[in-house]
Coordinates of N, CA and C and ligand atoms in Angstrom, one line a residue:
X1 N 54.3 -5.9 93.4 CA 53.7 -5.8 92.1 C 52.3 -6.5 92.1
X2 N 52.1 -7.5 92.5 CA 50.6 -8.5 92.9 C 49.6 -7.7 93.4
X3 N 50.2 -6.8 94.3 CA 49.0 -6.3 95.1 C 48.4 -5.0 93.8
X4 N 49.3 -4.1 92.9 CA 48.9 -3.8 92.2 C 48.4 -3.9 91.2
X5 N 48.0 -5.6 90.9 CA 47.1 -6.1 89.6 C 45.9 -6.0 89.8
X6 N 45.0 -5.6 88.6 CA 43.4 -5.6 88.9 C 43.0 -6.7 89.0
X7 N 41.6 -6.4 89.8 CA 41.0 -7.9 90.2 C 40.8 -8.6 89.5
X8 N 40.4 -8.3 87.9 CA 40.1 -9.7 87.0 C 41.2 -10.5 86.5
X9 N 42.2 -10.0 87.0 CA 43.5 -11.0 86.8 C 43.5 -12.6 87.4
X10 N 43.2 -13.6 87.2 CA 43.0 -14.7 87.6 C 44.5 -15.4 87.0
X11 N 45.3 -16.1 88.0 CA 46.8 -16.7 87.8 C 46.2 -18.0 86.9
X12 N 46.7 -18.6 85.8 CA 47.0 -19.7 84.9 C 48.0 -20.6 84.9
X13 N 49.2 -19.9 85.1 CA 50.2 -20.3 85.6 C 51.5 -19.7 86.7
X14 N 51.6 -20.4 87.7 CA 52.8 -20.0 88.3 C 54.3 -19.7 87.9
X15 N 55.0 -19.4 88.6 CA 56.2 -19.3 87.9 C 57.0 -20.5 87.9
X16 N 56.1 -21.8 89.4 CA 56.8 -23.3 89.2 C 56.2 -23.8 87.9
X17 N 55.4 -23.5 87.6 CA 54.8 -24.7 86.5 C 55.3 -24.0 85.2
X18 N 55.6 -22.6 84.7 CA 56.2 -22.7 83.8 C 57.4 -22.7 83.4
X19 N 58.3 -22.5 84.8 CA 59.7 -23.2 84.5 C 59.8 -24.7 84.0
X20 N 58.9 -25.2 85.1 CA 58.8 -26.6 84.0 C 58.3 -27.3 82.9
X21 N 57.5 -26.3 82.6 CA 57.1 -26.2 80.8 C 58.2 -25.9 80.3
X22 N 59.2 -25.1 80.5 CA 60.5 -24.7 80.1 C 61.3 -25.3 79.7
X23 N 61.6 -26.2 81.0 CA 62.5 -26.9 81.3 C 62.3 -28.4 80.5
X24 N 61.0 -28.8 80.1 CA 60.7 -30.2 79.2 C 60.7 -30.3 78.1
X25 N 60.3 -28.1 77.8 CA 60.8 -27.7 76.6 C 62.0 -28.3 76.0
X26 N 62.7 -27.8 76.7 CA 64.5 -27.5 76.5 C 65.2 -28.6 76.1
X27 N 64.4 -30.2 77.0 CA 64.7 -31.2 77.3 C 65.1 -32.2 75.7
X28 N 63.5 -31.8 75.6 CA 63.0 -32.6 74.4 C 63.7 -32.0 73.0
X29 N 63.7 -30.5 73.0 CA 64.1 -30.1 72.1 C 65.7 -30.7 71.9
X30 N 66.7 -31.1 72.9 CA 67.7 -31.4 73.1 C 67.9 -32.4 72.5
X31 N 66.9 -33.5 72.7 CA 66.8 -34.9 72.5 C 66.8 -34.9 70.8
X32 N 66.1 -34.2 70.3 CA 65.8 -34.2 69.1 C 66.4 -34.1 67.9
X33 N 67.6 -32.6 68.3 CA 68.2 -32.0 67.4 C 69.8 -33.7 67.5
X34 N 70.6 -33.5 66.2 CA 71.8 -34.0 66.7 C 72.8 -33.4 67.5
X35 N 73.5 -34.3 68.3 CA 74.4 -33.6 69.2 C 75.2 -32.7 69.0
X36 N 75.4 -31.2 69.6 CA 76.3 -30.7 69.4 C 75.9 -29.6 67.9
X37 N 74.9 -30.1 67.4 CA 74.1 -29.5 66.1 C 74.4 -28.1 66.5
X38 N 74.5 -27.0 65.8 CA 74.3 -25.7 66.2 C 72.8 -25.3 65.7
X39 N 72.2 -23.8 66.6 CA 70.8 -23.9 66.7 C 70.5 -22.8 66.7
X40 N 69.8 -22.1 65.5 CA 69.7 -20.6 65.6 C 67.6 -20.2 66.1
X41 N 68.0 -19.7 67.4 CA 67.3 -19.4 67.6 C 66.4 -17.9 67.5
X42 N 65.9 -17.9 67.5 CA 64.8 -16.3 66.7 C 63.2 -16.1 67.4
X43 N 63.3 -15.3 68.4 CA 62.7 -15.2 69.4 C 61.8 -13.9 68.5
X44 N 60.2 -13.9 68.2 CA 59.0 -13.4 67.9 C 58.9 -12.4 68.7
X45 N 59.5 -10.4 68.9 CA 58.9 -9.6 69.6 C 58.0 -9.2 69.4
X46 N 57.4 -8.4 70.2 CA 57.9 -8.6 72.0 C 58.1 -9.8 72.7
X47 N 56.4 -9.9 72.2 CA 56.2 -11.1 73.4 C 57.2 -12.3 73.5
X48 N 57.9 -12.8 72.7 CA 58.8 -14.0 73.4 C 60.0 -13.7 73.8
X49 N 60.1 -12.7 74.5 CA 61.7 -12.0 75.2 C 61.8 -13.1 76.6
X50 N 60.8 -13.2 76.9 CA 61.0 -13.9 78.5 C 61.3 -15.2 78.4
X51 N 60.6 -15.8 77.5 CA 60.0 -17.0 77.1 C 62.0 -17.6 76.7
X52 N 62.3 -16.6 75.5 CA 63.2 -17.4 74.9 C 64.7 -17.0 75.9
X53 N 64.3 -16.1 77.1 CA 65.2 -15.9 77.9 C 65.9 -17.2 78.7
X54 N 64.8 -17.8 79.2 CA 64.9 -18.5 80.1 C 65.1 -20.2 79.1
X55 N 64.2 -20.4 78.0 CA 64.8 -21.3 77.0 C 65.7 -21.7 76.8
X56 N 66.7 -20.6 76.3 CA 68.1 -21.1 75.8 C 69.2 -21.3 77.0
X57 N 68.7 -21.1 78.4 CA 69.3 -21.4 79.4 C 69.4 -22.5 79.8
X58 N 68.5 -23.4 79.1 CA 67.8 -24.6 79.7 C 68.1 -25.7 78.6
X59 N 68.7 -25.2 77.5 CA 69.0 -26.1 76.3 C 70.9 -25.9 76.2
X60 N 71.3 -27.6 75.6 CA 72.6 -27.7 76.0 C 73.4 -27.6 74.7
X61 N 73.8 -27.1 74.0 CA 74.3 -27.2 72.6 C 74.5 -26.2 72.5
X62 N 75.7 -25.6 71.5 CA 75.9 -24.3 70.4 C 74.5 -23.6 70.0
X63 N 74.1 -22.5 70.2 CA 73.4 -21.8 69.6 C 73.6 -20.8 69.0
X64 N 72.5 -20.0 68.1 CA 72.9 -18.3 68.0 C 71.5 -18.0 68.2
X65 N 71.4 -16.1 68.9 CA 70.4 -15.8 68.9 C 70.3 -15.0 68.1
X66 N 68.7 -14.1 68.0 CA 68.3 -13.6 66.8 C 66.6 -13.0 67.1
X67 N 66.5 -12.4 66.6 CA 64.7 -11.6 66.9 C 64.3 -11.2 65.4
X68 N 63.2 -11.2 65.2 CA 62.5 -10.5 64.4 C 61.0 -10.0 64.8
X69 N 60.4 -8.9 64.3 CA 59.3 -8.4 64.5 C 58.2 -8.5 63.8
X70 N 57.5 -9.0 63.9 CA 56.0 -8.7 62.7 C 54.7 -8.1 63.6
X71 N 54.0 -7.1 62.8 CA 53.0 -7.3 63.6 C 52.0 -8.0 63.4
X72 N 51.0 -7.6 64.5 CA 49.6 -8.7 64.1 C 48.7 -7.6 64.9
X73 N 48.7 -7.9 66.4 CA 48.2 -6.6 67.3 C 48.6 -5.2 67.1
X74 N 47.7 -4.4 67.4 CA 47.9 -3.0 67.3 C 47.8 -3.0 69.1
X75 N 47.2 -2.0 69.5 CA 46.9 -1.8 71.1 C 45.5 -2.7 71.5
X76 N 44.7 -3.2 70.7 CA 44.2 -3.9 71.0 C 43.8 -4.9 71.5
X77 N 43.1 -5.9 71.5 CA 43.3 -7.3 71.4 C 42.7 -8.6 70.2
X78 N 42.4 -7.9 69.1 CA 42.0 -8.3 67.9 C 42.9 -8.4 66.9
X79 N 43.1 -9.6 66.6 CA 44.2 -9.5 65.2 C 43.7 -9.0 64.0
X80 N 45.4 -8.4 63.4 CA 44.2 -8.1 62.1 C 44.9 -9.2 60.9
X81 N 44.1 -9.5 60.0 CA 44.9 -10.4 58.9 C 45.9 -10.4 58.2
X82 N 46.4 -9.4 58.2 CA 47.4 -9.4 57.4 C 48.9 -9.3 58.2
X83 N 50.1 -9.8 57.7 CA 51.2 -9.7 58.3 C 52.2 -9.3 57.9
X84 N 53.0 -8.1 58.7 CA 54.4 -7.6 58.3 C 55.1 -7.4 58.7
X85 N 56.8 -7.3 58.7 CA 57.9 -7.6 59.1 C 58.2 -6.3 59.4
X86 N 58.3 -6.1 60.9 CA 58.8 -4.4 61.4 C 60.1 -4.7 61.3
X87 N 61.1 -6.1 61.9 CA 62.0 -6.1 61.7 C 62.9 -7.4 61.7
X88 N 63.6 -7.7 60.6 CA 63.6 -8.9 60.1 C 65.2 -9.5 60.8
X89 N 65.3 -10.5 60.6 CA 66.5 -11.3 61.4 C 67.9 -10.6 60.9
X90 N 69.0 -10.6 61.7 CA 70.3 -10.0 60.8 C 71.3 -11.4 61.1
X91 N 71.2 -12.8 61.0 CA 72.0 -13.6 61.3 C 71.2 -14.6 59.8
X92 N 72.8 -15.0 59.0 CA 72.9 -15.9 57.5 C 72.1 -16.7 58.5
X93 N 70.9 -17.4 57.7 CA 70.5 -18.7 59.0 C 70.2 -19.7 57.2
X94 N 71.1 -19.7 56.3 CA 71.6 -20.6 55.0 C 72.1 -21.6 55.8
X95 N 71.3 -23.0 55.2 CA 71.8 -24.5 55.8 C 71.9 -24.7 57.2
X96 N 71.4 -23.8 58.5 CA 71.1 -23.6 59.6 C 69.6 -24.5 60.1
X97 N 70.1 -24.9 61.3 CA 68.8 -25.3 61.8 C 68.1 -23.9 62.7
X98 N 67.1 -23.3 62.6 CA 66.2 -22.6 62.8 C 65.5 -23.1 64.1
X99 N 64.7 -22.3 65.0 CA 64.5 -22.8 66.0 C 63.3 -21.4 66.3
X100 N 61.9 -21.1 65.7 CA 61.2 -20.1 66.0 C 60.3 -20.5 67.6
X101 N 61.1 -19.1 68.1 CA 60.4 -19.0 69.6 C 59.6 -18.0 69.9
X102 N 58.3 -18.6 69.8 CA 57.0 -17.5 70.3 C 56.4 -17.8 72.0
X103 N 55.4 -16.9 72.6 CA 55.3 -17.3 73.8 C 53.4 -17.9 73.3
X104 N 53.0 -17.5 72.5 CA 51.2 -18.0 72.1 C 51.2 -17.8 70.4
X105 N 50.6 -18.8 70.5 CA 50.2 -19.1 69.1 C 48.5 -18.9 68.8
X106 N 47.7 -18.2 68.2 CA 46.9 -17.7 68.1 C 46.1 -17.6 66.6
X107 N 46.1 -17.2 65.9 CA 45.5 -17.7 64.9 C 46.4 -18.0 64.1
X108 N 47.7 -18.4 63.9 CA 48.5 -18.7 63.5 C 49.4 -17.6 62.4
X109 N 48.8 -17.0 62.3 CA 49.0 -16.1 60.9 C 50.7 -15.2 61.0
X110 N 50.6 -14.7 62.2 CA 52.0 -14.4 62.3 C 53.4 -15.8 62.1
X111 N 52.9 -16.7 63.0 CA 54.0 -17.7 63.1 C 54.2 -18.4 61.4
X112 N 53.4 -18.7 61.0 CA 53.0 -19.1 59.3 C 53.3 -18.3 58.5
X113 N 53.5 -16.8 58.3 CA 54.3 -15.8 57.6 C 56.1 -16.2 58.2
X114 N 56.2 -15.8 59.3 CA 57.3 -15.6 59.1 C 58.4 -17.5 58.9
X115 N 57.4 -18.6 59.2 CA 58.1 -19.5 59.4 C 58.5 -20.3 57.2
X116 N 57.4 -19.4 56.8 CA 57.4 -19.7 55.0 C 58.7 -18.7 55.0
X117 N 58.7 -17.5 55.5 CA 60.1 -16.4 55.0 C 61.4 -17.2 55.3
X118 N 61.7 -17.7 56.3 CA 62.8 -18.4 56.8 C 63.5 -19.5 56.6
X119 N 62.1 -20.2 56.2 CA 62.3 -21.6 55.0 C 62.6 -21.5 54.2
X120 N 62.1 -19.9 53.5 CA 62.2 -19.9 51.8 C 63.8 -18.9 51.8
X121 N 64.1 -18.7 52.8 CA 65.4 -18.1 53.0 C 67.1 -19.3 53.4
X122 N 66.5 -20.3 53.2 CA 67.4 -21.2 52.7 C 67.9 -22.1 54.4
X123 N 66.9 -21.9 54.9 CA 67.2 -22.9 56.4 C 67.2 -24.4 55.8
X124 N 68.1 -25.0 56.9 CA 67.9 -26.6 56.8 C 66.5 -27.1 57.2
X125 N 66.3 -26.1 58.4 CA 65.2 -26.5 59.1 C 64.5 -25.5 59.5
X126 N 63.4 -25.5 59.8 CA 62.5 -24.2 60.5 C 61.5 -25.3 61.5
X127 N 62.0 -25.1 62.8 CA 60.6 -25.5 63.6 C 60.3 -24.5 64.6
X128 N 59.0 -24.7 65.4 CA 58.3 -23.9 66.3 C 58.5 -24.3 67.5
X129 N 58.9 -23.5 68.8 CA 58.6 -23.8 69.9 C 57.7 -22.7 70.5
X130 N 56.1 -22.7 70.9 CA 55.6 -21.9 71.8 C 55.2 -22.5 72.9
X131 N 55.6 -21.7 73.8 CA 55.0 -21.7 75.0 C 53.8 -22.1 75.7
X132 N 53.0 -21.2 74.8 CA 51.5 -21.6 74.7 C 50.6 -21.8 73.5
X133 N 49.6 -22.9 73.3 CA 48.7 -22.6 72.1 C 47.2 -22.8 72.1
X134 N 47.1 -21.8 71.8 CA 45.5 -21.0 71.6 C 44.8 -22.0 70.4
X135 N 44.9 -23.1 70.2 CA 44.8 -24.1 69.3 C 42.9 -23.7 68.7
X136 N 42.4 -23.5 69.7 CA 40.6 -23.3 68.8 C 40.4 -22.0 68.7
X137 N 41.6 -21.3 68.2 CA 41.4 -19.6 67.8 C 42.0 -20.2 66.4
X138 N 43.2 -21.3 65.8 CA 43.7 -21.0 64.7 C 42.5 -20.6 63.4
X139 N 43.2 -20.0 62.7 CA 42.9 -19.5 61.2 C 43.7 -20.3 60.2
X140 N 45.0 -20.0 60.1 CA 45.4 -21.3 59.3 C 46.4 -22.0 60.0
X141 N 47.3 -22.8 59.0 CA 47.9 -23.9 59.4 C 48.9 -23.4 60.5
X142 N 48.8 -23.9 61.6 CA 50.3 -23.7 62.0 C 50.1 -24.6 63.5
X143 N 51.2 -25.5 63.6 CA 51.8 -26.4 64.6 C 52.8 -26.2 64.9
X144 N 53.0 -25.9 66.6 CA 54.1 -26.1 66.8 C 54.8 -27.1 67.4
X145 N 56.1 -27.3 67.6 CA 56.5 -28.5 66.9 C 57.2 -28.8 68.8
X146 N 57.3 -27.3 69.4 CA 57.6 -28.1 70.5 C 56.5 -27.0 71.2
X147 N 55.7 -27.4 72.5 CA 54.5 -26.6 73.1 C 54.5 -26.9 74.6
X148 N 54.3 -25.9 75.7 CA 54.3 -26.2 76.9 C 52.7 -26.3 77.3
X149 N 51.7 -25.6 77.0 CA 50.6 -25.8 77.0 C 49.3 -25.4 76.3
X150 N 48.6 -26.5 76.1 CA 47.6 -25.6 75.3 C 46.3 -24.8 75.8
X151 N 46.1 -23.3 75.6 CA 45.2 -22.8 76.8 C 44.1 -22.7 75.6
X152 N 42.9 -22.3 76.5 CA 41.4 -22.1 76.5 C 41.8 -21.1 75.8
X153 N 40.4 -20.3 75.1 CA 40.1 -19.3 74.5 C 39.9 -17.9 75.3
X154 N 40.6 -17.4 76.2 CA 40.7 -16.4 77.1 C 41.9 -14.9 76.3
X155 N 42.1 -14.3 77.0 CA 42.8 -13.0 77.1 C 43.8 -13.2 78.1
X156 N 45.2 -13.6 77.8 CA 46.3 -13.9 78.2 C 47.1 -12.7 78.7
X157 N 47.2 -12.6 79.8 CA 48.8 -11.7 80.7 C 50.0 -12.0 80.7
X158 N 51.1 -11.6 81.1 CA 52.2 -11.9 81.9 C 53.3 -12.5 81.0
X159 N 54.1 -12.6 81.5 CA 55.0 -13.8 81.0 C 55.2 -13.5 79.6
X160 N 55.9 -11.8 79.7 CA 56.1 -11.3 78.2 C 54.7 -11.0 77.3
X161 N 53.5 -11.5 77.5 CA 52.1 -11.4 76.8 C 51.8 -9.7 77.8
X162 N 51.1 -8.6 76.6 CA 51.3 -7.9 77.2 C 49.4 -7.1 77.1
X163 N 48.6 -6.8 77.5 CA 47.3 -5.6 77.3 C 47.7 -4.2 77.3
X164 N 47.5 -3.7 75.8 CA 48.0 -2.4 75.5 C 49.4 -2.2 76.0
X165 N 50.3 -2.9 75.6 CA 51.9 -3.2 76.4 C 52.3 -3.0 77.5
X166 N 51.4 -3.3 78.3 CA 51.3 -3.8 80.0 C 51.5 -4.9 80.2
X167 N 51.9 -5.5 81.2 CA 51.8 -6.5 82.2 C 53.0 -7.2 81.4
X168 N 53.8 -7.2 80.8 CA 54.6 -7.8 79.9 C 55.8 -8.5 81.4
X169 N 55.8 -7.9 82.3 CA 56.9 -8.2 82.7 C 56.9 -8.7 83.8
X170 N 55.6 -9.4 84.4 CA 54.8 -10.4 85.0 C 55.7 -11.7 84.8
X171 N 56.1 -12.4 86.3 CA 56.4 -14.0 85.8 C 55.7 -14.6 86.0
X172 N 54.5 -14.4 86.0 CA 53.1 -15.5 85.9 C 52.5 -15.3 84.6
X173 N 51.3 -16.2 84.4 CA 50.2 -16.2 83.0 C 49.5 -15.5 83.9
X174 N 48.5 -14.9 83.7 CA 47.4 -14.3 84.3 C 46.4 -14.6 83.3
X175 N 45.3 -15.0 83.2 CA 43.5 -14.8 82.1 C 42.9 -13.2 82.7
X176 N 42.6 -13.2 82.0 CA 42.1 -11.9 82.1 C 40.7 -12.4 82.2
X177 N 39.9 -12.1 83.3 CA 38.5 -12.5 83.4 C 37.4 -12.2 83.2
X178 N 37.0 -10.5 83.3 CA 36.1 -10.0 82.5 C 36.2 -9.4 81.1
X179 N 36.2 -10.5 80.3 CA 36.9 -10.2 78.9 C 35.8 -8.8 77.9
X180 N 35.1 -8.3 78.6 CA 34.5 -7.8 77.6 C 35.4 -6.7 76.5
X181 N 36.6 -6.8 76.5 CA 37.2 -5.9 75.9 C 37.6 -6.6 74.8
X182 N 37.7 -8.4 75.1 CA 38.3 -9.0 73.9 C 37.7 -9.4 72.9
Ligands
IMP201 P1 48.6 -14.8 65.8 O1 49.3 -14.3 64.6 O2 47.1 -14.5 65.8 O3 48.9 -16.2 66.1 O4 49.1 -13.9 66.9 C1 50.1 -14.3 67.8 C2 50.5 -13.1 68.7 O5 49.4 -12.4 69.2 C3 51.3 -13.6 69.9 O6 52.6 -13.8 69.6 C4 51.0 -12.6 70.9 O7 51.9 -11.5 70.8 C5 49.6 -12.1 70.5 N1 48.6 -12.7 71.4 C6 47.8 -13.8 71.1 N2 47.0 -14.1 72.1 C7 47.3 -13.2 73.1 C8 46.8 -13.0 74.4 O8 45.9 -13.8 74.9 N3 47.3 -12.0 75.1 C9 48.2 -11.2 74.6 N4 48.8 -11.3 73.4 C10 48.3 -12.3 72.6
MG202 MG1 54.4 -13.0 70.2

């Protein structure tokens, strides 16, 4: 698969260093919740299929999983402002602790829509775990609450992040280096 990536693919992260983003993820998040707490997690497609694959492997407690869709990207790489729900959670997550898993956080607008719907949908809790955050792209508010790293202002590959829904299936980050497209 490597030899068939184009050349402006430059590696960000390996697959050792983001298991262990993973893995301190998982750690902390463990530490945090109470013991034995159950933990409904809700993994942001596409992109956090990999991300929240290997997460919940790595975290020790009762959980449930769950997905929802919104978009933000079209085939592009430009967000547009507005956000909507292609497809929304099917698990009561009433008096639940909540647990939203994205792989990049970005101008925040997607994670900040859906994380007001799930609060205002009667969670105990709503926090954020991404993977990555794009922290000098936000637009509005959004922190997350647990984060493996925060990247530069580039055009992100791999590791579930996809260009025109390519490279999604990459276990590396890749930057995309001749960004003129972004
Ligand atoms: P936001 O609403 O602008 O924060 O958009 C977040 C979503 O945009 C992420 O969940 C990704 O799916 C996508 N995204 C943001 N940055 C990148 C990138 O560098 N490469 C690919 N997708 C990205
Ligand atoms: Mg995403």
């Amino acid at each position: 698969m490597k030899s068939q990536l184009p050349q402006n693919f430059k590696i960000l992260y390996t697959r050792e260093q983001i298991r262990d983003m993973v893995a301190f993820m998982a750690k902390k998040i463990d530490r945090d919740y109470p013991a034995n707490e159950e933990l409904v997690c809700v993994g942001v497609l596409k992109g956090a299929w990999m991300f929240l694959a290997d997460l919940v492997r790595e975290i020790e407690r009762p959980l449930t999983i769950d997905f929802i869709r919104a978009s933000s990207y079209g085939h592009g790489t430009k967000t547009s402002g507005t956000v909507r729900i292609l497809k929304d959670i099917e698990v009561d997550i009433r008096g639940k602790h909540v647990l939203l898993v994205e792989e990049i956080v970005d101008s925040g607008r997607t994670l900040n829509f859906i994380k007001e719907r799930l609060a205002g949908g009667g969670a105990l809790s709503v926090k954020i775990a991404s993977l990555l955050d794009k922290r000098e792209r936000r637009e509005v508010e959004c922190m997350p609450d647990y984060c493996g790293a925060i990247v530069p202002n580039h055009f992100l590959v791999g590791y579930g992040l996809d260009w025109g829904e390519r490279y999604r299936n990459l276990g590396e980050v890749y930057q995309v280096v001749d960004e003129k497209l972004y």
